[in-house]
Coordinates of C-alpha atoms and ligand atoms in Angstrom, one line a residue:
X1 CA 187.4 -19.7 -3.7
X2 CA 185.2 -22.7 -2.9
X3 CA 186.1 -24.5 0.3
X4 CA 183.7 -27.4 0.2
X5 CA 182.8 -29.4 -2.8
X6 CA 179.7 -31.8 -2.9
X7 CA 179.5 -34.3 -5.7
X8 CA 177.1 -36.9 -6.6
X9 CA 178.8 -40.0 -5.2
X10 CA 181.4 -41.0 -7.8
X11 CA 182.3 -44.4 -9.3
X12 CA 185.6 -45.8 -10.2
X13 CA 185.5 -47.4 -13.7
X14 CA 188.9 -49.0 -13.5
X15 CA 190.1 -50.7 -10.3
X16 CA 192.4 -53.4 -9.0
X17 CA 191.3 -54.7 -5.7
X18 CA 193.5 -57.9 -5.7
X19 CA 192.4 -60.8 -3.5
X20 CA 192.7 -62.5 -0.2
X21 CA 194.2 -60.4 2.7
X22 CA 194.7 -57.4 0.3
X23 CA 191.0 -56.9 0.3
X24 CA 191.0 -55.7 3.9
X25 CA 192.9 -52.6 2.7
X26 CA 191.8 -52.0 -0.8
X27 CA 188.0 -52.4 -0.4
X28 CA 187.6 -50.0 2.5
X29 CA 189.6 -47.4 0.8
X30 CA 187.5 -47.5 -2.3
X31 CA 184.2 -48.0 -0.5
X32 CA 184.8 -44.8 1.6
X33 CA 184.7 -42.7 -1.7
X34 CA 183.0 -44.6 -4.5
X35 CA 179.6 -46.2 -4.8
X36 CA 180.6 -48.8 -7.5
X37 CA 183.8 -49.8 -9.2
X38 CA 184.7 -51.9 -12.3
X39 CA 186.8 -54.5 -10.8
X40 CA 189.6 -55.8 -13.0
X41 CA 189.9 -59.6 -13.5
X42 CA 193.7 -59.9 -13.6
X43 CA 194.1 -62.1 -10.6
X44 CA 196.3 -65.2 -10.5
X45 CA 194.7 -67.2 -12.1
X46 CA 192.6 -64.6 -14.0
X47 CA 188.7 -64.4 -13.7
X48 CA 187.6 -66.2 -16.8
X49 CA 184.2 -67.7 -15.8
X50 CA 180.9 -66.2 -14.5
X51 CA 181.3 -68.6 -11.5
X52 CA 184.6 -67.2 -10.6
X53 CA 183.5 -63.6 -11.0
X54 CA 180.5 -64.3 -8.6
X55 CA 182.8 -65.9 -6.1
X56 CA 185.2 -63.0 -6.4
X57 CA 182.4 -60.5 -5.9
X58 CA 181.3 -62.3 -2.7
X59 CA 184.9 -62.0 -1.2
X60 CA 184.9 -58.3 -2.1
X61 CA 181.5 -57.8 -0.6
X62 CA 182.6 -59.6 2.6
X63 CA 185.4 -57.0 2.9
X64 CA 183.0 -53.9 2.8
X65 CA 183.0 -52.3 6.3
X66 CA 179.6 -52.3 8.1
X67 CA 177.8 -49.2 7.4
X68 CA 179.4 -48.6 4.0
X69 CA 177.5 -49.1 0.6
X70 CA 179.7 -50.4 -2.2
X71 CA 178.8 -52.4 -5.3
X72 CA 181.6 -54.2 -7.2
X73 CA 180.8 -54.4 -10.9
X74 CA 182.5 -57.5 -12.2
X75 CA 184.4 -58.2 -15.3
X76 CA 185.9 -61.4 -17.1
X77 CA 189.3 -61.7 -18.5
X78 CA 189.4 -62.3 -22.3
X79 CA 191.7 -65.1 -23.4
X80 CA 192.2 -66.8 -26.8
X81 CA 189.7 -69.3 -25.8
X82 CA 187.0 -67.7 -23.7
X83 CA 184.0 -69.6 -25.0
X84 CA 181.1 -67.4 -26.4
X85 CA 178.7 -69.5 -24.1
X86 CA 180.4 -68.1 -21.1
X87 CA 179.3 -64.5 -22.2
X88 CA 175.6 -65.5 -21.8
X89 CA 176.4 -67.0 -18.3
X90 CA 178.3 -63.8 -17.5
X91 CA 175.5 -61.6 -18.5
X92 CA 173.1 -63.7 -16.4
X93 CA 175.4 -63.4 -13.4
X94 CA 175.5 -59.5 -13.7
X95 CA 179.0 -59.3 -15.1
X96 CA 179.1 -56.0 -17.1
X97 CA 182.3 -56.1 -19.2
X98 CA 185.2 -58.2 -20.5
X99 CA 188.8 -57.0 -20.3
X100 CA 191.2 -57.4 -23.2
X101 CA 194.9 -57.6 -22.1
X102 CA 197.3 -58.2 -25.1
X103 CA 199.4 -61.0 -23.8
X104 CA 202.4 -59.7 -22.0
X105 CA 201.2 -56.1 -22.0
X106 CA 201.1 -55.6 -18.3
X107 CA 200.8 -57.0 -14.7
X108 CA 199.3 -60.5 -14.8
X109 CA 198.6 -60.5 -18.5
X110 CA 200.4 -63.8 -19.5
X111 CA 197.0 -65.4 -20.2
X112 CA 196.0 -62.5 -22.3
X113 CA 195.0 -62.5 -26.1
X114 CA 197.8 -63.4 -28.5
X115 CA 195.8 -62.5 -31.6
X116 CA 192.6 -60.6 -31.5
X117 CA 191.0 -62.6 -34.4
X118 CA 191.0 -65.6 -32.0
X119 CA 188.4 -63.9 -29.9
X120 CA 186.0 -62.8 -32.7
X121 CA 183.2 -65.3 -31.8
X122 CA 183.3 -64.2 -28.2
X123 CA 183.3 -60.5 -29.1
X124 CA 180.2 -61.2 -31.3
X125 CA 178.5 -62.8 -28.3
X126 CA 179.4 -59.7 -26.2
X127 CA 178.0 -57.4 -28.9
X128 CA 174.8 -59.4 -28.8
X129 CA 174.5 -59.6 -25.0
X130 CA 175.5 -55.9 -24.5
X131 CA 178.7 -56.6 -22.5
X132 CA 181.3 -53.9 -22.9
X133 CA 184.9 -54.5 -24.1
X134 CA 187.5 -52.8 -21.9
X135 CA 190.9 -52.6 -23.4
X136 CA 194.5 -52.2 -22.1
X137 CA 195.5 -50.3 -25.3
X138 CA 199.1 -51.2 -25.9
X139 CA 200.8 -53.3 -28.4
X140 CA 203.4 -55.7 -27.0
X141 CA 205.8 -55.9 -30.0
X142 CA 209.3 -55.3 -28.5
X143 CA 210.2 -53.5 -31.7
X144 CA 207.7 -50.7 -30.9
X145 CA 209.1 -48.1 -28.6
X146 CA 207.5 -48.4 -25.1
X147 CA 206.3 -44.8 -25.4
X148 CA 204.5 -45.3 -28.7
X149 CA 202.6 -48.6 -27.9
X150 CA 199.4 -46.9 -27.2
X151 CA 199.3 -44.9 -30.5
X152 CA 200.3 -48.0 -32.4
X153 CA 197.5 -50.0 -30.7
X154 CA 195.0 -47.6 -31.9
X155 CA 196.0 -47.9 -35.4
X156 CA 196.8 -51.5 -35.7
X157 CA 194.3 -53.2 -33.2
X158 CA 191.5 -50.8 -32.2
X159 CA 190.5 -49.1 -35.5
X160 CA 190.1 -52.5 -37.3
X161 CA 188.3 -53.9 -34.2
X162 CA 185.8 -51.1 -34.2
X163 CA 185.1 -51.5 -37.9
X164 CA 184.4 -55.2 -37.4
X165 CA 182.2 -54.7 -34.3
X166 CA 180.3 -51.6 -35.1
X167 CA 177.8 -52.3 -32.3
X168 CA 180.2 -53.1 -29.5
X169 CA 180.7 -50.5 -26.7
X170 CA 184.4 -50.2 -26.0
X171 CA 186.3 -48.3 -23.2
X172 CA 189.9 -47.6 -23.9
X173 CA 191.3 -47.8 -20.3
X174 CA 193.8 -45.4 -18.7
X175 CA 194.6 -43.4 -21.8
X176 CA 198.0 -41.7 -21.7
X177 CA 198.6 -39.8 -24.9
X178 CA 197.3 -36.9 -27.0
X179 CA 196.7 -39.4 -29.9
X180 CA 194.4 -41.5 -27.6
X181 CA 192.5 -38.5 -26.3
X182 CA 191.9 -37.1 -29.8
X183 CA 191.0 -40.5 -31.2
X184 CA 188.4 -41.2 -28.6
X185 CA 187.0 -37.5 -28.7
X186 CA 186.5 -37.9 -32.5
X187 CA 185.0 -41.4 -32.5
X188 CA 181.4 -42.4 -32.4
X189 CA 179.3 -42.7 -29.2
X190 CA 180.3 -46.3 -28.6
X191 CA 183.9 -45.5 -27.7
X192 CA 184.8 -43.9 -24.4
X193 CA 188.0 -43.8 -22.2
X194 CA 189.0 -43.6 -18.6
X195 CA 191.8 -41.3 -17.4
X196 CA 193.7 -41.9 -14.1
X197 CA 194.5 -39.3 -11.6
X198 CA 198.3 -39.9 -11.8
X199 CA 198.3 -39.4 -15.6
X200 CA 196.5 -36.0 -15.1
X201 CA 199.0 -35.0 -12.4
X202 CA 202.4 -36.2 -13.6
X203 CA 204.5 -36.5 -16.6
X204 CA 207.4 -38.9 -17.2
X205 CA 209.8 -36.6 -15.3
X206 CA 208.1 -38.0 -12.1
X207 CA 209.8 -41.3 -12.8
X208 CA 213.2 -40.0 -12.5
X209 CA 213.1 -37.0 -10.1
X210 CA 216.4 -37.2 -8.2
X211 CA 216.7 -40.9 -9.0
X212 CA 214.5 -43.8 -10.1
X213 CA 211.0 -43.6 -8.5
X214 CA 209.4 -47.1 -8.7
X215 CA 206.1 -45.9 -7.1
X216 CA 205.4 -43.7 -10.1
X217 CA 205.9 -46.7 -12.5
X218 CA 202.7 -48.0 -14.0
X219 CA 201.6 -49.2 -17.5
X220 CA 200.9 -47.5 -19.8
X221 CA 203.9 -45.5 -18.6
X222 CA 203.7 -41.8 -17.8
X223 CA 204.3 -39.7 -20.9
X224 CA 205.7 -36.3 -21.9
X225 CA 204.1 -33.1 -20.6
X226 CA 202.3 -32.3 -23.8
X227 CA 200.4 -35.6 -23.4
X228 CA 199.5 -34.9 -19.8
X229 CA 198.1 -31.5 -20.9
X230 CA 196.0 -33.2 -23.6
X231 CA 194.6 -35.6 -21.0
X232 CA 193.8 -32.7 -18.7
X233 CA 192.1 -30.9 -21.6
X234 CA 190.1 -34.1 -22.4
X235 CA 189.1 -34.8 -18.8
X236 CA 187.9 -31.2 -18.1
X237 CA 186.4 -30.7 -21.5
X238 CA 182.9 -31.8 -20.4
X239 CA 182.8 -34.5 -23.1
X240 CA 180.8 -37.5 -21.9
X241 CA 183.4 -39.8 -23.5
X242 CA 185.9 -39.3 -20.7
X243 CA 185.4 -40.5 -17.1
X244 CA 187.1 -41.5 -13.9
X245 CA 189.1 -44.7 -13.6
X246 CA 191.8 -44.7 -11.1
X247 CA 193.6 -47.8 -12.2
X248 CA 194.6 -48.0 -8.6
X249 CA 197.0 -51.1 -8.8
X250 CA 198.5 -52.1 -5.5
X251 CA 201.7 -54.2 -5.2
X252 CA 203.8 -55.1 -2.1
X253 CA 206.4 -52.3 -1.8
X254 CA 209.2 -54.8 -2.0
X255 CA 208.1 -55.9 -5.4
X256 CA 208.1 -52.4 -6.7
X257 CA 211.4 -51.4 -5.0
X258 CA 213.2 -54.1 -6.9
X259 CA 215.6 -54.7 -9.7
X260 CA 212.6 -55.6 -11.9
X261 CA 209.7 -53.6 -10.3
X262 CA 206.1 -54.3 -10.8
X263 CA 203.9 -51.8 -12.7
X264 CA 201.1 -50.1 -10.9
X265 CA 200.4 -47.1 -8.7
X266 CA 198.1 -47.3 -5.7
X267 CA 195.8 -44.3 -5.4
X268 CA 192.6 -45.6 -3.9
X269 CA 193.5 -44.1 -0.4
X270 CA 193.0 -40.6 -1.7
X271 CA 191.6 -41.1 -5.3
X272 CA 189.1 -38.3 -5.5
X273 CA 191.4 -35.9 -3.7
X274 CA 194.1 -36.5 -6.3
X275 CA 191.5 -35.9 -9.1
X276 CA 190.4 -32.7 -7.3
X277 CA 193.9 -31.5 -7.1
X278 CA 194.3 -32.0 -11.0
X279 CA 190.9 -30.4 -11.8
X280 CA 191.6 -27.4 -9.6
X281 CA 195.1 -26.9 -11.1
X282 CA 193.3 -26.8 -14.5
X283 CA 190.8 -24.2 -13.1
X284 CA 188.0 -26.8 -13.8
X285 CA 186.8 -27.9 -10.4
X286 CA 183.2 -27.4 -11.6
X287 CA 183.8 -30.1 -14.2
X288 CA 184.9 -32.7 -11.7
X289 CA 181.3 -34.0 -10.9
X290 CA 180.4 -34.9 -14.5
X291 CA 183.7 -36.6 -15.0
X292 CA 183.7 -38.5 -11.8
X293 CA 179.9 -39.2 -11.3
X294 CA 177.9 -38.8 -14.5
X295 CA 179.8 -39.8 -17.6
X296 CA 180.7 -43.3 -16.5
X297 CA 177.1 -44.6 -15.6
X298 CA 175.7 -42.8 -18.7
X299 CA 178.1 -44.6 -21.0
X300 CA 177.6 -48.0 -19.2
X301 CA 173.8 -47.5 -19.2
X302 CA 173.6 -47.7 -15.5
X303 CA 171.8 -45.2 -13.2
X304 CA 173.7 -42.3 -11.6
X305 CA 174.2 -42.6 -8.0
X306 CA 171.9 -40.7 -5.6
X307 CA 174.2 -40.2 -2.6
X308 CA 176.9 -37.6 -2.2
X309 CA 180.6 -37.2 -1.4
X310 CA 181.8 -34.0 0.2
X311 CA 185.3 -32.7 0.1
X312 CA 186.8 -29.9 2.1
X313 CA 189.8 -27.7 1.3
X314 CA 192.2 -28.9 3.8
X315 CA 196.0 -29.5 3.8
X316 CA 196.7 -33.2 4.9
X317 CA 199.2 -35.9 4.3
X318 CA 197.9 -39.3 3.9
X319 CA 199.8 -42.2 5.6
X320 CA 203.0 -43.2 3.7
X321 CA 202.2 -46.9 4.0
X322 CA 199.3 -49.3 4.6
X323 CA 199.3 -52.9 5.6
X324 CA 198.8 -55.2 2.7
X325 CA 198.3 -58.8 4.0
X326 CA 201.7 -59.6 5.4
X327 CA 203.4 -57.1 3.2
X328 CA 203.6 -53.2 3.0
X329 CA 201.8 -51.1 0.5
X330 CA 203.2 -47.7 -0.4
X331 CA 200.8 -45.3 -2.2
X332 CA 201.6 -42.9 -5.0
X333 CA 203.2 -39.6 -3.8
X334 CA 203.7 -41.1 -0.2
X335 CA 204.4 -38.3 2.3
X336 CA 203.2 -35.6 0.0
X337 CA 200.4 -33.2 1.1
X338 CA 197.1 -32.9 -0.6
X339 CA 194.9 -29.8 -0.8
X340 CA 191.4 -31.5 -0.5
X341 CA 190.1 -34.1 1.8
X342 CA 186.8 -36.2 1.8
X343 CA 184.9 -35.3 4.9
X344 CA 181.5 -37.0 4.3
X345 CA 180.1 -39.8 2.3
X346 CA 176.4 -40.2 2.0
X347 CA 174.9 -43.3 0.4
Ligands
NCD401 N1 198.4 -50.3 -14.6 C1 199.4 -51.0 -14.1 O1 200.6 -50.6 -14.3 N2 199.2 -52.2 -13.6 C2 198.0 -52.9 -13.5 C3 197.5 -53.6 -14.7 C4 197.0 -52.6 -15.8 O2 196.0 -51.9 -15.5 O3 197.6 -52.5 -16.8 C5 198.1 -54.0 -12.4 O4 197.3 -54.9 -12.3 O5 199.0 -53.9 -11.6
ZN402 ZN1 196.1 -51.8 -18.1
ZN403 ZN1 194.5 -51.5 -14.6

C-alpha cells in the first residue's frame, strides 16, 4: 500500500472564491494545494467586463499568502447582452473563458442567460478569439424534475449549441449524471467536463442522513448511486475529457442552515484529500495525477505545472468551521476524518 503520493501540482478548473473579506479564507486554502484555478464570475454584481475581471484578479492576488504561488484564471459571466467587443478586450486581458448560467439555475444566476440565441454573436466572438465556454448544465423549467435538469439541458441546449458552434471549446461543469458522463465521453475533442469531489464521494442519501443536511446541498444536486458510480468510472477512466473542478462554493453557515438554504459545498480546505479518498476507494489512486494535473491544462491549451504536491496517508480531521468575514463557514463533511493529508507543496 502506498503511503505517500507525489503529484504534479494540480489545478482547480471550477472554483468560487467570492470577494472581500471571504478571500482571506478561500484564497489561502486553494493556493495551498493548487497552482491555478478557474475563478467563477458569479459575484454580486457578476463579473461582466474585462476591466472588472482584472480588478477582481488583483484582489485575489493580494490575498495570496507570501511564499505561495497561485495564478487565478479569470472568467466573464455571460448575459443576454454581453457585447461581442468585450470578448476581444477579455482575451487581451488574459481572461480564458466565459461562463453560461441559465437565468435562475443556481446561486447568483439572476443575471444569467434567458435564451441562448440572444448570445450567439458573443459566442461567435469567443469561437474566433479562442475563449472557452463553461456551462452550468441545467435547464430551469420548473416543469422539469430537479433531478432530470442536467439530462434535459444536454438534449435541449447543449447538443444544438455544439452543432451551431462546431469550433467552440466547451466545458460542462460539475457533471452529476451517467447521461452527462456518457455524452461527454462520446463527444468530439472540443467537449470536456469537470467533476467535483463531492459528486464522486456521495449520492443523494447524504442529503437526508438522519435528517436534512444543508451542507451537502449544492447544484446540480447529488444524484442516485448509479450516477455517482458513473462519475467515478469517468474520472478514473484515464479519458482526457474529465478533469478536476471542485466547485468549492462557500456560503455563510447561517445562510445554508436556513428555511431556504443556499446551494454550494465548501471543499477547498481539503480538496485534493477528498479526491484522493474517492480515487482510492475506486482502486485508482494511480489515475489521480492525470485527472488532477494533466487533463485540465491539456484541454485549455495551457502548460502543465512543474511543481509538485505531496500527500501522506494520515488520519486527520479538518477544522469544523472557518472564519468567513464576519460570518462562519462550515465545510463539507465537517468533523469527519480523512485518510490523506497534504504535507508539501513545491512551486
Ligand atoms: N454549485 C453550487 O451549488 N453553487 C455555486 C454555483 C454553481 O456552481 O452552480 C455557488 O456559487 O454557490
Ligand atoms: Zn454551477
Ligand atoms: Zn460552481
